[in-house]
Amino acid sequence: MQVSPSLLSADFANLARDIEMINSSESDYLHLDVMDGVFVPNISFGFPVINAVSKICTKPLDVHLMIVEPQKWIEPLRKAGTRIMNVHQEVCPHLHRTIGQIKEAGMEAGVTLNPATPVVMLEDVIRDVDLVLIMSVNPGFGGQSFIEHSVEKVKRLRELIDRTNSKAKIEVDGGVNLETGRLLADAGADILVAGSYVFGSADPKATIASLRAL
Ligand code: DX5
Ligand code: ZN
């Protein structure tokens, strides 16, 4: 299992220290949650923070845009060294075009689904995307409870990917801990995002290693 710790639950007054912890951990990515107070009922951080983090983080950046019109930010994210750019299906009327533009910019294209958005919405782009990010909470906040139905959703997505010979990876975000992570691993997830479970634990590096061992 790959692990993408979410910076949202880090100590923002000690970001350099927490990124150093990530750098020296077994984590595969660093997950950055960008919120605009429009698409989701919260505001997190933008490019001043992303660029500063990018300078000191040695892990690939996995950027999750919870914003309207995410296609406006392809070039700045490329410049910031983003590896995966995740856009929400719910805010992209021209999703096929946006996926193409992200890939042309040299990043991996991820499409994110809210809990209420069915997997079938991706049927016609599943061979074009590099990754699908399944939200297992309603986006906007860390520390929420896992929506159990997400396990079935991951299974349905795995079936769609296998049936279409897509190479898309499955990432899951929200309420992930060792228990829900195990269910997601069995359902076919490739990458787990974890915020509060990692940064709220006594030994974050050991917690990352335990998720990775799933
Ligand atoms: C929620 C964010 C998540 C969040 C997860 O909107 O997309 O990445 O940080 O936090 P936990 O792991 O605490 O549910
Ligand atoms: Zn996220």
mmCIF file of C-alpha atoms and ligand atoms in Angstrom:
data_model
loop_
_atom_site.group_PDB
_atom_site.id
_atom_site.type_symbol
_atom_site.label_atom_id
_atom_site.label_comp_id
_atom_site.label_asym_id
_atom_site.label_seq_id
_atom_site.Cartn_x
_atom_site.Cartn_y
_atom_site.Cartn_z
ATOM 1 C CA MET A 1 0.000 0.000 0.000
ATOM 2 C CA GLN A 2 1.179 3.516 -0.748
ATOM 3 C CA VAL A 3 0.600 6.331 1.752
ATOM 4 C CA SER A 4 0.028 10.057 1.209
ATOM 5 C CA PRO A 5 -0.028 11.908 4.557
ATOM 6 C CA SER A 6 -2.241 15.008 4.473
ATOM 7 C CA LEU A 7 -0.516 18.220 5.516
ATOM 8 C CA LEU A 8 -3.885 19.642 6.621
ATOM 9 C CA SER A 9 -3.437 17.995 10.022
ATOM 10 C CA ALA A 10 0.178 19.164 10.455
ATOM 11 C CA ASP A 11 1.173 21.960 12.845
ATOM 12 C CA PHE A 12 1.149 25.045 10.600
ATOM 13 C CA ALA A 13 3.319 26.924 13.083
ATOM 14 C CA ASN A 14 5.939 24.188 12.654
ATOM 15 C CA LEU A 15 5.574 23.192 9.007
ATOM 16 C CA ALA A 16 9.304 22.756 8.348
ATOM 17 C CA ARG A 17 9.580 20.333 11.283
ATOM 18 C CA ASP A 18 6.559 18.309 10.121
ATOM 19 C CA ILE A 19 7.804 18.158 6.509
ATOM 20 C CA GLU A 20 11.174 16.967 7.764
ATOM 21 C CA MET A 21 9.289 14.149 9.518
ATOM 22 C CA ILE A 22 7.558 13.283 6.203
ATOM 23 C CA ASN A 23 10.880 13.414 4.321
ATOM 24 C CA SER A 24 12.458 10.918 6.696
ATOM 25 C CA SER A 25 9.377 8.639 6.789
ATOM 26 C CA GLU A 26 8.350 5.814 4.456
ATOM 27 C CA SER A 27 5.551 7.951 2.968
ATOM 28 C CA ASP A 28 5.187 7.794 -0.817
ATOM 29 C CA TYR A 29 3.709 11.277 -1.339
ATOM 30 C CA LEU A 30 2.725 14.433 0.518
ATOM 31 C CA HIS A 31 -0.998 15.268 0.124
ATOM 32 C CA LEU A 32 -1.820 18.994 -0.095
ATOM 33 C CA ASP A 33 -5.459 20.046 0.394
ATOM 34 C CA VAL A 34 -6.339 23.340 -1.290
ATOM 35 C CA MET A 35 -9.792 24.748 -0.333
ATOM 36 C CA ASP A 36 -11.503 27.887 -1.616
ATOM 37 C CA GLY A 37 -14.472 28.456 0.704
ATOM 38 C CA VAL A 38 -16.757 28.118 -2.357
ATOM 39 C CA PHE A 39 -16.689 24.495 -3.485
ATOM 40 C CA VAL A 40 -16.138 23.428 0.142
ATOM 41 C CA PRO A 41 -17.113 25.267 3.344
ATOM 42 C CA ASN A 42 -13.536 25.951 4.441
ATOM 43 C CA ILE A 43 -10.353 27.738 3.294
ATOM 44 C CA SER A 44 -6.949 26.097 3.736
ATOM 45 C CA PHE A 45 -3.897 27.442 1.873
ATOM 46 C CA GLY A 46 -2.693 28.445 -1.583
ATOM 47 C CA PHE A 47 0.464 29.023 -3.596
ATOM 48 C CA PRO A 48 2.592 30.865 -1.007
ATOM 49 C CA VAL A 49 2.379 27.732 1.156
ATOM 50 C CA ILE A 50 2.536 25.203 -1.706
ATOM 51 C CA ASN A 51 5.688 26.826 -3.128
ATOM 52 C CA ALA A 52 7.372 26.993 0.269
ATOM 53 C CA VAL A 53 6.515 23.349 0.996
ATOM 54 C CA SER A 54 7.724 22.276 -2.433
ATOM 55 C CA LYS A 55 11.173 23.757 -1.752
ATOM 56 C CA ILE A 56 11.808 21.575 1.287
ATOM 57 C CA CYS A 57 9.707 18.461 0.644
ATOM 58 C CA THR A 58 11.552 15.533 -0.954
ATOM 59 C CA LYS A 59 8.378 13.451 -1.504
ATOM 60 C CA PRO A 60 6.252 13.844 -4.667
ATOM 61 C CA LEU A 61 3.414 16.353 -4.184
ATOM 62 C CA ASP A 62 -0.133 14.998 -4.442
ATOM 63 C CA VAL A 63 -2.282 18.132 -4.727
ATOM 64 C CA HIS A 64 -6.035 17.850 -4.028
ATOM 65 C CA LEU A 65 -7.885 20.911 -5.327
ATOM 66 C CA MET A 66 -11.213 21.477 -3.570
ATOM 67 C CA ILE A 67 -11.820 24.618 -5.614
ATOM 68 C CA VAL A 68 -13.967 25.813 -8.507
ATOM 69 C CA GLU A 69 -12.278 26.221 -11.912
ATOM 70 C CA PRO A 70 -9.212 24.132 -11.021
ATOM 71 C CA GLN A 71 -8.056 24.209 -14.667
ATOM 72 C CA LYS A 72 -6.866 27.794 -14.079
ATOM 73 C CA TRP A 73 -4.018 26.559 -11.898
ATOM 74 C CA ILE A 74 -2.369 23.911 -14.103
ATOM 75 C CA GLU A 75 0.688 26.024 -14.950
ATOM 76 C CA PRO A 76 1.393 27.321 -11.410
ATOM 77 C CA LEU A 77 1.072 23.774 -10.073
ATOM 78 C CA ARG A 78 3.437 22.443 -12.722
ATOM 79 C CA LYS A 79 5.946 25.136 -11.764
ATOM 80 C CA ALA A 80 5.577 24.180 -8.105
ATOM 81 C CA GLY A 81 6.738 20.658 -9.004
ATOM 82 C CA THR A 82 3.382 18.898 -8.526
ATOM 83 C CA ARG A 83 3.391 15.166 -9.358
ATOM 84 C CA ILE A 84 -0.373 14.467 -9.133
ATOM 85 C CA MET A 85 -3.004 17.171 -9.778
ATOM 86 C CA ASN A 86 -6.416 16.099 -8.482
ATOM 87 C CA VAL A 87 -9.512 17.958 -9.689
ATOM 88 C CA HIS A 88 -13.078 17.287 -8.560
ATOM 89 C CA GLN A 89 -15.420 15.825 -11.174
ATOM 90 C CA GLU A 90 -18.226 18.002 -9.755
ATOM 91 C CA VAL A 91 -16.556 21.286 -10.838
ATOM 92 C CA CYS A 92 -15.230 20.261 -14.275
ATOM 93 C CA PRO A 93 -17.830 20.491 -17.056
ATOM 94 C CA HIS A 94 -15.071 19.783 -19.617
ATOM 95 C CA LEU A 95 -13.338 17.075 -17.655
ATOM 96 C CA HIS A 96 -11.863 15.313 -20.690
ATOM 97 C CA ARG A 97 -10.173 18.530 -21.808
ATOM 98 C CA THR A 98 -8.897 19.303 -18.301
ATOM 99 C CA ILE A 99 -7.391 15.818 -17.942
ATOM 100 C CA GLY A 100 -5.598 16.279 -21.276
ATOM 101 C CA GLN A 101 -4.223 19.670 -20.241
ATOM 102 C CA ILE A 102 -2.902 18.336 -16.918
ATOM 103 C CA LYS A 103 -1.109 15.485 -18.726
ATOM 104 C CA GLU A 104 0.272 17.817 -21.409
ATOM 105 C CA ALA A 105 1.778 19.870 -18.586
ATOM 106 C CA GLY A 106 3.652 16.735 -17.501
ATOM 107 C CA MET A 107 1.668 15.960 -14.341
ATOM 108 C CA GLU A 108 -0.403 12.909 -13.483
ATOM 109 C CA ALA A 109 -4.122 13.613 -13.847
ATOM 110 C CA GLY A 110 -6.316 12.658 -10.901
ATOM 111 C CA VAL A 111 -10.095 12.971 -10.759
ATOM 112 C CA THR A 112 -11.806 13.136 -7.373
ATOM 113 C CA LEU A 113 -15.338 11.968 -6.545
ATOM 114 C CA ASN A 114 -17.410 13.297 -3.654
ATOM 115 C CA PRO A 115 -19.298 10.724 -1.569
ATOM 116 C CA ALA A 116 -22.523 11.476 -3.507
ATOM 117 C CA THR A 117 -20.961 11.155 -6.974
ATOM 118 C CA PRO A 118 -21.185 7.634 -8.432
ATOM 119 C CA VAL A 119 -18.252 5.815 -10.030
ATOM 120 C CA VAL A 120 -20.185 5.552 -13.299
ATOM 121 C CA MET A 121 -19.566 9.290 -13.885
ATOM 122 C CA LEU A 122 -15.997 8.316 -14.852
ATOM 123 C CA GLU A 123 -16.873 5.534 -17.283
ATOM 124 C CA ASP A 124 -15.948 7.602 -20.380
ATOM 125 C CA VAL A 125 -12.641 8.974 -19.056
ATOM 126 C CA ILE A 126 -11.357 6.076 -16.990
ATOM 127 C CA ARG A 127 -8.739 5.111 -19.606
ATOM 128 C CA ASP A 128 -7.464 8.706 -19.736
ATOM 129 C CA VAL A 129 -6.914 9.327 -16.018
ATOM 130 C CA ASP A 130 -3.841 8.339 -14.042
ATOM 131 C CA LEU A 131 -5.664 8.234 -10.729
ATOM 132 C CA VAL A 132 -9.121 8.377 -9.157
ATOM 133 C CA LEU A 133 -9.419 9.872 -5.676
ATOM 134 C CA ILE A 134 -12.454 8.558 -3.790
ATOM 135 C CA MET A 135 -13.611 10.858 -0.983
ATOM 136 C CA SER A 136 -14.617 8.770 2.016
ATOM 137 C CA VAL A 137 -15.767 11.917 3.868
ATOM 138 C CA ASN A 138 -17.403 15.090 2.564
ATOM 139 C CA PRO A 139 -14.430 17.295 1.668
ATOM 140 C CA GLY A 140 -13.562 20.385 3.691
ATOM 141 C CA PHE A 141 -12.232 19.203 7.030
ATOM 142 C CA GLY A 142 -9.803 16.749 8.569
ATOM 143 C CA GLY A 143 -10.767 14.409 11.382
ATOM 144 C CA GLN A 144 -14.212 13.319 10.134
ATOM 145 C CA SER A 145 -15.632 9.797 10.370
ATOM 146 C CA PHE A 146 -15.183 7.368 7.513
ATOM 147 C CA ILE A 147 -18.294 6.799 5.350
ATOM 148 C CA GLU A 148 -18.623 2.998 5.290
ATOM 149 C CA HIS A 149 -20.254 2.940 1.849
ATOM 150 C CA SER A 150 -16.895 4.037 0.393
ATOM 151 C CA VAL A 151 -15.614 0.453 0.582
ATOM 152 C CA GLU A 152 -18.296 -0.691 -1.893
ATOM 153 C CA LYS A 153 -17.451 2.274 -4.079
ATOM 154 C CA VAL A 154 -13.775 1.320 -4.219
ATOM 155 C CA LYS A 155 -14.795 -2.216 -5.237
ATOM 156 C CA ARG A 156 -16.985 -0.831 -8.035
ATOM 157 C CA LEU A 157 -14.150 1.404 -9.226
ATOM 158 C CA ARG A 158 -11.726 -1.539 -9.181
ATOM 159 C CA GLU A 159 -14.190 -3.487 -11.377
ATOM 160 C CA LEU A 160 -14.472 -0.580 -13.827
ATOM 161 C CA ILE A 161 -10.678 -0.215 -14.031
ATOM 162 C CA ASP A 162 -10.140 -3.944 -14.584
ATOM 163 C CA ARG A 163 -12.966 -4.233 -17.139
ATOM 164 C CA THR A 164 -11.608 -1.332 -19.236
ATOM 165 C CA ASN A 165 -7.897 -2.197 -18.880
ATOM 166 C CA SER A 166 -7.356 1.256 -17.380
ATOM 167 C CA LYS A 167 -4.080 1.917 -15.578
ATOM 168 C CA ALA A 168 -5.703 4.333 -13.113
ATOM 169 C CA LYS A 169 -4.608 4.052 -9.494
ATOM 170 C CA ILE A 170 -7.203 4.231 -6.720
ATOM 171 C CA GLU A 171 -6.563 6.690 -3.887
ATOM 172 C CA VAL A 172 -8.909 7.123 -0.907
ATOM 173 C CA ASP A 173 -9.175 10.215 1.301
ATOM 174 C CA GLY A 174 -10.947 10.782 4.620
ATOM 175 C CA GLY A 175 -11.257 8.954 7.925
ATOM 176 C CA VAL A 176 -8.449 6.548 7.086
ATOM 177 C CA ASN A 177 -6.921 4.604 9.987
ATOM 178 C CA LEU A 178 -5.554 1.090 10.344
ATOM 179 C CA GLU A 179 -9.044 -0.416 10.539
ATOM 180 C CA THR A 180 -10.659 1.426 7.594
ATOM 181 C CA GLY A 181 -7.367 1.191 5.698
ATOM 182 C CA ARG A 182 -7.499 -2.598 5.908
ATOM 183 C CA LEU A 183 -11.031 -2.646 4.428
ATOM 184 C CA LEU A 184 -9.861 -0.323 1.629
ATOM 185 C CA ALA A 185 -6.809 -2.455 0.908
ATOM 186 C CA ASP A 186 -9.042 -5.519 0.534
ATOM 187 C CA ALA A 187 -11.392 -3.549 -1.750
ATOM 188 C CA GLY A 188 -8.525 -2.677 -4.126
ATOM 189 C CA ALA A 189 -7.167 0.736 -3.082
ATOM 190 C CA ASP A 190 -3.581 1.622 -4.104
ATOM 191 C CA ILE A 191 -2.936 4.810 -2.097
ATOM 192 C CA LEU A 192 -4.314 5.913 1.284
ATOM 193 C CA VAL A 193 -4.455 9.557 2.362
ATOM 194 C CA ALA A 194 -4.262 10.018 6.130
ATOM 195 C CA GLY A 195 -4.266 13.310 8.011
ATOM 196 C CA SER A 196 -5.364 13.228 11.639
ATOM 197 C CA TYR A 197 -4.470 9.553 12.046
ATOM 198 C CA VAL A 198 -0.826 10.293 11.153
ATOM 199 C CA PHE A 199 -0.277 13.740 12.677
ATOM 200 C CA GLY A 200 -2.391 13.027 15.763
ATOM 201 C CA SER A 201 -0.468 9.873 16.632
ATOM 202 C CA ALA A 202 2.336 9.653 19.174
ATOM 203 C CA ASP A 203 4.749 8.306 16.556
ATOM 204 C CA PRO A 204 3.742 9.585 13.068
ATOM 205 C CA LYS A 205 6.558 7.756 11.267
ATOM 206 C CA ALA A 206 5.537 4.433 12.807
ATOM 207 C CA THR A 207 1.894 5.166 11.906
ATOM 208 C CA ILE A 208 2.884 5.807 8.275
ATOM 209 C CA ALA A 209 4.853 2.540 8.267
ATOM 210 C CA SER A 210 1.855 0.635 9.684
ATOM 211 C CA LEU A 211 -0.448 1.929 6.928
ATOM 212 C CA ARG A 212 2.179 1.137 4.346
ATOM 213 C CA ALA A 213 2.338 -2.446 5.530
ATOM 214 C CA LEU A 214 -1.372 -2.995 4.732
HETATM 215 C C1 DX5 B 1 -10.629 16.555 3.557
HETATM 216 C C2 DX5 B 1 -9.269 16.423 2.946
HETATM 217 C C3 DX5 B 1 -8.454 15.345 3.514
HETATM 218 C C4 DX5 B 1 -8.167 15.463 4.987
HETATM 219 C C5 DX5 B 1 -8.212 14.075 5.530
HETATM 220 O O1 DX5 B 1 -11.380 17.455 2.847
HETATM 221 O O2 DX5 B 1 -9.374 16.187 1.554
HETATM 222 O O3 DX5 B 1 -7.256 15.135 2.783
HETATM 223 O O4 DX5 B 1 -6.937 16.054 5.309
HETATM 224 O O5 DX5 B 1 -8.151 14.124 6.902
HETATM 225 P P1 DX5 B 1 -8.393 12.845 7.806
HETATM 226 O O6 DX5 B 1 -7.400 11.802 7.389
HETATM 227 O O7 DX5 B 1 -8.156 13.369 9.190
HETATM 228 O O8 DX5 B 1 -9.824 12.408 7.575
HETATM 229 ZN ZN ZN B 2 -7.515 15.567 0.470
#
